[in-house]
């Protein structure tokens, strides 16, 4: 295994395969042709570029010997009856297990064996009859028995769309049989399968087309774009169904299907030439035009401990035209000396922060695409290939990929990898992203220039979020490639992790100052997309809010039967927030204070505090169990990791919160808070006829930010905007002098929120007057000022987005008098 890919004899291995069988019994009662026929078939396979044979029954030793003689690898299927509803019978399960163990033991040590396939296409109605959990337990049990025989032997199962809902993440390789005859649908489904596979390799165990019904020309055409799509989407390969039209089921020859590359008499069909064309060339040779030059920028600050690994991985990239640029951002260690040992351009500069270093890299780049990688990450050899391929396929401004934690990192880093707050992508669907992390991203250089690159106000973090949002506001798209992988080392101590999270909190405060419309009530970013977490099988059985729901279709006839995991309820994030922890601590202090005062009602706040502590601990433990669900640890080692990760889930929100406080103070100190200067009004230079266009663009920006927008045809205002928890603002606009659009925003607080604010204010006064309740003053004040802050954020969002909508349409904002009086250097920084 090599991440999401395979490695054989030290080299990356791409499966270029065909299926073989099943056949009528030969003279030795084996479900294979005669040995001489098999030898001739293998010779022709090698001539066609085939390197893998996929069988449906366990091959005998002579077959594996012939495969090794012809330099062919074998995906060996093991057959057991999966089309009957017998999986509740323990005797049947025991016989299945014994049969699989016997067949695997007979061939496990053979050098031609690539992997074992544990079965093929359990019917969806059978799976529904028994329930997905029973089928998954059976396959997991078979996988474990195979690993007992040979821990290094790879294991897969040939799944297909009607049973897509099966969670098979415990297998080494995710296998799927896919028959789609529309190229766009085929490509889209491969994207979906890559997301379902997570960090596991994905193999197409069957694909093809029947030439009897579609003709040989159509078969050759479809196989051509199917194989091209498989390479470009980052699969480890495919096994075409089938080598020959000759096949049989249950001892009966099948005469009315012709999926083979050769016919029953072994005469070649047109599809064989098409497959040979793809199998005998590398993926780079399939491209008909030149590859764009890519400039890889690595910004380093005191990175001597990890930079050598990063640059070594960049030197091994399989891409025909790229350069490496290292920006030494004022390092005081051996960073520059390490970079000098590699074929790269080294640019040394005084320390100015991450954004400034990246901008230096952009200006120095010769390539039309600029890729970024952190100095503590290592790139996969095909990293650039998949980034560039997806960029061009989606015609996107930028593209990112996953950053995985190296499995060999020490235990503290493994815990941090399962903790919240690590760099992660936010996806809108299987192809488009809302955010791509800075440790693994690439952009068209022209797109970066159009948004003036990275903002130097973000010295440590937040620059990637800012540039993604700027591109999205311009109407650009961001793509995501699940196979453009970098291996990113996590922080290796608790102190380093909390310091990193505090820096991220500072960046969040700076981002909120510039994008108030993208932040919510408790200060967290509001994303339209979601983080795809992958399957967590350990929790789906006992956590009702995590329980999967399977779409089977009417009467169980759905062709694509998917599983849907609901998002966690809102109260989970609230119970894990520092605000909730602070309120719980205040209740506990209040109970203690009241008890010391000798008052009798101290149990009430004590019970509430105890409930809050239990809720917080349960939320952290739930998150830890979910993130450790696939860890193959047992006993003390497993629970030590779970408790360690739960502790990080508890501490991380506090570190982010402290960072946001520091960032908010910096914003006010350096006059970076836009709501202080823009106010609730604005004026734009534009023709009178463009007011409706501006309002439409503003409405779109508000909706993209997650706000409710309605148009009013009866009142004096143009737009009504609503945000959680119910605040309402209205926007009015007018045209002055035939060339100026003037707008203003007004707040309308609903009666229920006015009453809530009044109750909170009265409660704060009561907490001050009644001394035993004094500890409650902190959470009450926090709630009160959070609501007040939300009102200011709503007005600031309207003002900021009103200006942005005009700027996107080429309108020029007219600065307010207060803005004009700001210090020149601050004004230049904000612009």
mmCIF file of N, CA and C in Angstrom, residues 481-549:
data_model
loop_
_atom_site.group_PDB
_atom_site.id
_atom_site.type_symbol
_atom_site.label_atom_id
_atom_site.label_comp_id
_atom_site.label_asym_id
_atom_site.label_seq_id
_atom_site.Cartn_x
_atom_site.Cartn_y
_atom_site.Cartn_z
ATOM 1 N N UNK A 481 -9.449 17.445 -5.883
ATOM 2 C CA UNK A 481 -9.035 16.128 -6.363
ATOM 3 C C UNK A 481 -8.722 15.244 -5.164
ATOM 4 N N UNK A 482 -9.491 14.189 -4.934
ATOM 5 C CA UNK A 482 -9.250 13.344 -3.756
ATOM 6 C C UNK A 482 -7.977 12.523 -3.821
ATOM 7 N N UNK A 483 -7.277 12.545 -4.962
ATOM 8 C CA UNK A 483 -6.050 11.754 -5.085
ATOM 9 C C UNK A 483 -4.809 12.628 -5.238
ATOM 10 N N UNK A 484 -4.951 13.949 -5.187
ATOM 11 C CA UNK A 484 -3.791 14.845 -5.191
ATOM 12 C C UNK A 484 -3.324 14.991 -3.746
ATOM 13 N N UNK A 485 -2.569 14.025 -3.286
ATOM 14 C CA UNK A 485 -2.310 13.843 -1.856
ATOM 15 C C UNK A 485 -0.973 14.451 -1.457
ATOM 16 N N UNK A 486 -0.957 15.082 -0.286
ATOM 17 C CA UNK A 486 0.289 15.387 0.414
ATOM 18 C C UNK A 486 0.201 14.760 1.803
ATOM 19 N N UNK A 487 1.352 14.347 2.291
ATOM 20 C CA UNK A 487 1.449 13.776 3.642
ATOM 21 C C UNK A 487 1.928 14.884 4.562
ATOM 22 N N UNK A 488 1.046 15.307 5.447
ATOM 23 C CA UNK A 488 1.267 16.509 6.251
ATOM 24 C C UNK A 488 1.492 16.118 7.710
ATOM 25 N N UNK A 489 2.680 16.413 8.222
ATOM 26 C CA UNK A 489 2.981 16.097 9.619
ATOM 27 C C UNK A 489 2.182 17.012 10.548
ATOM 28 N N UNK A 490 1.535 16.419 11.529
ATOM 29 C CA UNK A 490 0.801 17.195 12.530
ATOM 30 C C UNK A 490 1.751 17.623 13.651
ATOM 31 N N UNK A 491 1.278 18.532 14.486
ATOM 32 C CA UNK A 491 2.068 18.961 15.636
ATOM 33 C C UNK A 491 2.301 17.765 16.564
ATOM 34 N N UNK A 492 3.497 17.704 17.141
ATOM 35 C CA UNK A 492 3.891 16.511 17.879
ATOM 36 C C UNK A 492 3.934 16.727 19.386
ATOM 37 N N UNK A 493 3.254 17.754 19.864
ATOM 38 C CA UNK A 493 3.120 17.955 21.306
ATOM 39 C C UNK A 493 1.861 18.756 21.566
ATOM 40 N N UNK A 494 1.348 18.651 22.783
ATOM 41 C CA UNK A 494 0.138 19.386 23.151
ATOM 42 C C UNK A 494 0.372 20.884 23.072
ATOM 43 N N UNK A 495 1.526 21.340 23.546
ATOM 44 C CA UNK A 495 1.802 22.777 23.539
ATOM 45 C C UNK A 495 1.854 23.312 22.112
ATOM 46 N N UNK A 496 2.523 22.591 21.217
ATOM 47 C CA UNK A 496 2.609 23.052 19.828
ATOM 48 C C UNK A 496 1.232 23.071 19.172
ATOM 49 N N UNK A 497 0.408 22.082 19.474
ATOM 50 C CA UNK A 497 -0.943 22.032 18.897
ATOM 51 C C UNK A 497 -1.792 23.199 19.377
ATOM 52 N N UNK A 498 -1.770 23.483 20.680
ATOM 53 C CA UNK A 498 -2.580 24.586 21.200
ATOM 54 C C UNK A 498 -2.066 25.933 20.696
ATOM 55 N N UNK A 499 -0.751 26.054 20.533
ATOM 56 C CA UNK A 499 -0.213 27.296 19.979
ATOM 57 C C UNK A 499 -0.665 27.471 18.535
ATOM 58 N N UNK A 500 -0.695 26.380 17.770
ATOM 59 C CA UNK A 500 -1.195 26.448 16.393
ATOM 60 C C UNK A 500 -2.661 26.865 16.367
ATOM 61 N N UNK A 501 -3.481 26.281 17.234
ATOM 62 C CA UNK A 501 -4.905 26.610 17.251
ATOM 63 C C UNK A 501 -5.137 28.053 17.679
ATOM 64 N N UNK A 502 -4.299 28.556 18.564
ATOM 65 C CA UNK A 502 -4.432 29.957 18.948
ATOM 66 C C UNK A 502 -4.110 30.871 17.770
ATOM 67 N N UNK A 503 -3.105 30.496 16.984
ATOM 68 C CA UNK A 503 -2.816 31.266 15.775
ATOM 69 C C UNK A 503 -3.954 31.222 14.785
ATOM 70 N N UNK A 504 -4.608 30.063 14.658
ATOM 71 C CA UNK A 504 -5.781 29.976 13.792
ATOM 72 C C UNK A 504 -6.909 30.865 14.313
ATOM 73 N N UNK A 505 -7.036 30.976 15.641
ATOM 74 C CA UNK A 505 -8.060 31.851 16.204
ATOM 75 C C UNK A 505 -7.814 33.309 15.861
ATOM 76 N N UNK A 506 -6.550 33.731 15.901
ATOM 77 C CA UNK A 506 -6.221 35.103 15.483
ATOM 78 C C UNK A 506 -6.626 35.322 14.033
ATOM 79 N N UNK A 507 -6.325 34.339 13.177
ATOM 80 C CA UNK A 507 -6.699 34.461 11.765
ATOM 81 C C UNK A 507 -8.212 34.526 11.599
ATOM 82 N N UNK A 508 -8.963 33.774 12.401
ATOM 83 C CA UNK A 508 -10.423 33.823 12.311
ATOM 84 C C UNK A 508 -10.945 35.216 12.639
ATOM 85 N N UNK A 509 -10.362 35.852 13.644
ATOM 86 C CA UNK A 509 -10.802 37.204 13.988
ATOM 87 C C UNK A 509 -10.515 38.181 12.853
ATOM 88 N N UNK A 510 -9.353 38.052 12.225
ATOM 89 C CA UNK A 510 -9.033 38.921 11.094
ATOM 90 C C UNK A 510 -9.982 38.666 9.929
ATOM 91 N N UNK A 511 -10.301 37.404 9.690
ATOM 92 C CA UNK A 511 -11.235 37.082 8.609
ATOM 93 C C UNK A 511 -12.634 37.602 8.915
ATOM 94 N N UNK A 512 -13.065 37.501 10.162
ATOM 95 C CA UNK A 512 -14.397 37.994 10.512
ATOM 96 C C UNK A 512 -14.493 39.499 10.334
ATOM 97 N N UNK A 513 -13.380 40.194 10.578
ATOM 98 C CA UNK A 513 -13.389 41.636 10.369
ATOM 99 C C UNK A 513 -13.620 41.986 8.908
ATOM 100 N N UNK A 514 -13.089 41.161 8.017
ATOM 101 C CA UNK A 514 -13.237 41.437 6.586
ATOM 102 C C UNK A 514 -14.483 40.790 5.996
ATOM 103 N N UNK A 515 -14.908 39.674 6.559
ATOM 104 C CA UNK A 515 -16.080 38.957 6.040
ATOM 105 C C UNK A 515 -17.092 38.729 7.168
ATOM 106 N N UNK A 516 -17.671 39.780 7.708
ATOM 107 C CA UNK A 516 -18.614 39.575 8.827
ATOM 108 C C UNK A 516 -19.815 38.733 8.438
ATOM 109 N N UNK A 517 -20.166 38.756 7.152
ATOM 110 C CA UNK A 517 -21.344 38.005 6.722
ATOM 111 C C UNK A 517 -21.113 36.504 6.725
ATOM 112 N N UNK A 518 -19.869 36.063 6.812
ATOM 113 C CA UNK A 518 -19.558 34.635 6.741
ATOM 114 C C UNK A 518 -19.357 34.009 8.119
ATOM 115 N N UNK A 519 -19.662 34.750 9.179
ATOM 116 C CA UNK A 519 -19.470 34.233 10.528
ATOM 117 C C UNK A 519 -20.779 34.231 11.287
ATOM 118 N N UNK A 520 -20.894 33.268 12.213
ATOM 119 C CA UNK A 520 -22.151 33.049 12.905
ATOM 120 C C UNK A 520 -22.185 33.630 14.296
ATOM 121 N N UNK A 521 -23.188 33.203 15.045
ATOM 122 C CA UNK A 521 -23.486 33.784 16.344
ATOM 123 C C UNK A 521 -22.358 33.590 17.340
ATOM 124 N N UNK A 522 -21.710 32.420 17.329
ATOM 125 C CA UNK A 522 -20.650 32.127 18.290
ATOM 126 C C UNK A 522 -19.260 32.388 17.732
ATOM 127 N N UNK A 523 -19.168 33.036 16.586
ATOM 128 C CA UNK A 523 -17.872 33.408 16.045
ATOM 129 C C UNK A 523 -17.258 32.425 15.083
ATOM 130 N N UNK A 524 -17.911 31.295 14.808
ATOM 131 C CA UNK A 524 -17.372 30.330 13.862
ATOM 132 C C UNK A 524 -17.793 30.643 12.444
ATOM 133 N N UNK A 525 -16.984 30.197 11.478
ATOM 134 C CA UNK A 525 -17.303 30.431 10.072
ATOM 135 C C UNK A 525 -18.531 29.627 9.668
ATOM 136 N N UNK A 526 -19.367 30.221 8.838
ATOM 137 C CA UNK A 526 -20.566 29.553 8.319
ATOM 138 C C UNK A 526 -20.263 29.084 6.900
ATOM 139 N N UNK A 527 -20.154 27.785 6.707
ATOM 140 C CA UNK A 527 -19.823 27.215 5.407
ATOM 141 C C UNK A 527 -21.073 26.688 4.738
ATOM 142 N N UNK A 528 -21.145 26.891 3.433
ATOM 143 C CA UNK A 528 -22.232 26.270 2.667
ATOM 144 C C UNK A 528 -21.957 24.797 2.424
ATOM 145 N N UNK A 529 -20.685 24.443 2.291
ATOM 146 C CA UNK A 529 -20.311 23.053 2.098
ATOM 147 C C UNK A 529 -20.147 22.340 3.424
ATOM 148 N N UNK A 530 -19.566 21.145 3.363
ATOM 149 C CA UNK A 530 -19.373 20.352 4.565
ATOM 150 C C UNK A 530 -18.073 19.579 4.457
ATOM 151 N N UNK A 531 -17.589 19.190 5.609
ATOM 152 C CA UNK A 531 -16.414 18.339 5.664
ATOM 153 C C UNK A 531 -16.876 16.903 5.501
ATOM 154 N N UNK A 532 -16.356 16.221 4.471
ATOM 155 C CA UNK A 532 -16.727 14.819 4.278
ATOM 156 C C UNK A 532 -15.874 13.971 5.208
ATOM 157 N N UNK A 533 -16.512 13.391 6.224
ATOM 158 C CA UNK A 533 -15.778 12.666 7.250
ATOM 159 C C UNK A 533 -15.546 11.209 6.899
ATOM 160 N N UNK A 534 -16.267 10.687 5.893
ATOM 161 C CA UNK A 534 -16.143 9.279 5.593
ATOM 162 C C UNK A 534 -16.927 8.441 6.586
ATOM 163 N N UNK A 535 -16.877 7.130 6.439
ATOM 164 C CA UNK A 535 -17.688 6.261 7.295
ATOM 165 C C UNK A 535 -17.125 6.142 8.703
ATOM 166 N N UNK A 536 -18.002 6.119 9.693
ATOM 167 C CA UNK A 536 -17.631 5.848 11.074
ATOM 168 C C UNK A 536 -18.494 4.697 11.577
ATOM 169 N N UNK A 537 -18.166 3.467 11.232
ATOM 170 C CA UNK A 537 -19.066 2.353 11.533
ATOM 171 C C UNK A 537 -19.233 2.081 13.012
ATOM 172 N N UNK A 538 -18.269 2.463 13.829
ATOM 173 C CA UNK A 538 -18.359 2.117 15.240
ATOM 174 C C UNK A 538 -19.485 2.850 15.953
ATOM 175 N N UNK A 539 -19.971 3.930 15.392
ATOM 176 C CA UNK A 539 -20.961 4.740 16.092
ATOM 177 C C UNK A 539 -22.360 4.606 15.548
ATOM 178 N N UNK A 540 -22.502 4.126 14.331
ATOM 179 C CA UNK A 540 -23.807 4.181 13.682
ATOM 180 C C UNK A 540 -24.848 3.328 14.387
ATOM 181 N N UNK A 541 -24.408 2.389 15.231
ATOM 182 C CA UNK A 541 -25.369 1.487 15.854
ATOM 183 C C UNK A 541 -25.958 2.049 17.145
ATOM 184 N N UNK A 542 -25.226 2.965 17.834
ATOM 185 C CA UNK A 542 -25.724 3.383 19.138
ATOM 186 C C UNK A 542 -25.859 4.886 19.309
ATOM 187 N N UNK A 543 -25.517 5.676 18.319
ATOM 188 C CA UNK A 543 -25.748 7.111 18.401
ATOM 189 C C UNK A 543 -26.895 7.465 17.465
ATOM 190 N N UNK A 544 -28.052 7.819 17.985
ATOM 191 C CA UNK A 544 -29.211 8.036 17.109
ATOM 192 C C UNK A 544 -29.010 9.163 16.125
ATOM 193 N N UNK A 545 -28.245 10.211 16.475
ATOM 194 C CA UNK A 545 -28.046 11.312 15.541
ATOM 195 C C UNK A 545 -26.989 10.995 14.491
ATOM 196 N N UNK A 546 -26.285 9.856 14.627
ATOM 197 C CA UNK A 546 -25.304 9.439 13.631
ATOM 198 C C UNK A 546 -25.774 8.224 12.838
ATOM 199 N N UNK A 547 -26.970 7.762 13.097
ATOM 200 C CA UNK A 547 -27.437 6.530 12.479
ATOM 201 C C UNK A 547 -27.665 6.735 10.984
ATOM 202 N N UNK A 548 -27.112 5.823 10.200
ATOM 203 C CA UNK A 548 -27.216 5.935 8.747
ATOM 204 C C UNK A 548 -28.636 5.634 8.276
ATOM 205 N N UNK A 549 -29.001 6.278 7.176
ATOM 206 C CA UNK A 549 -30.243 5.957 6.486
ATOM 207 C C UNK A 549 -29.884 5.557 5.059
#
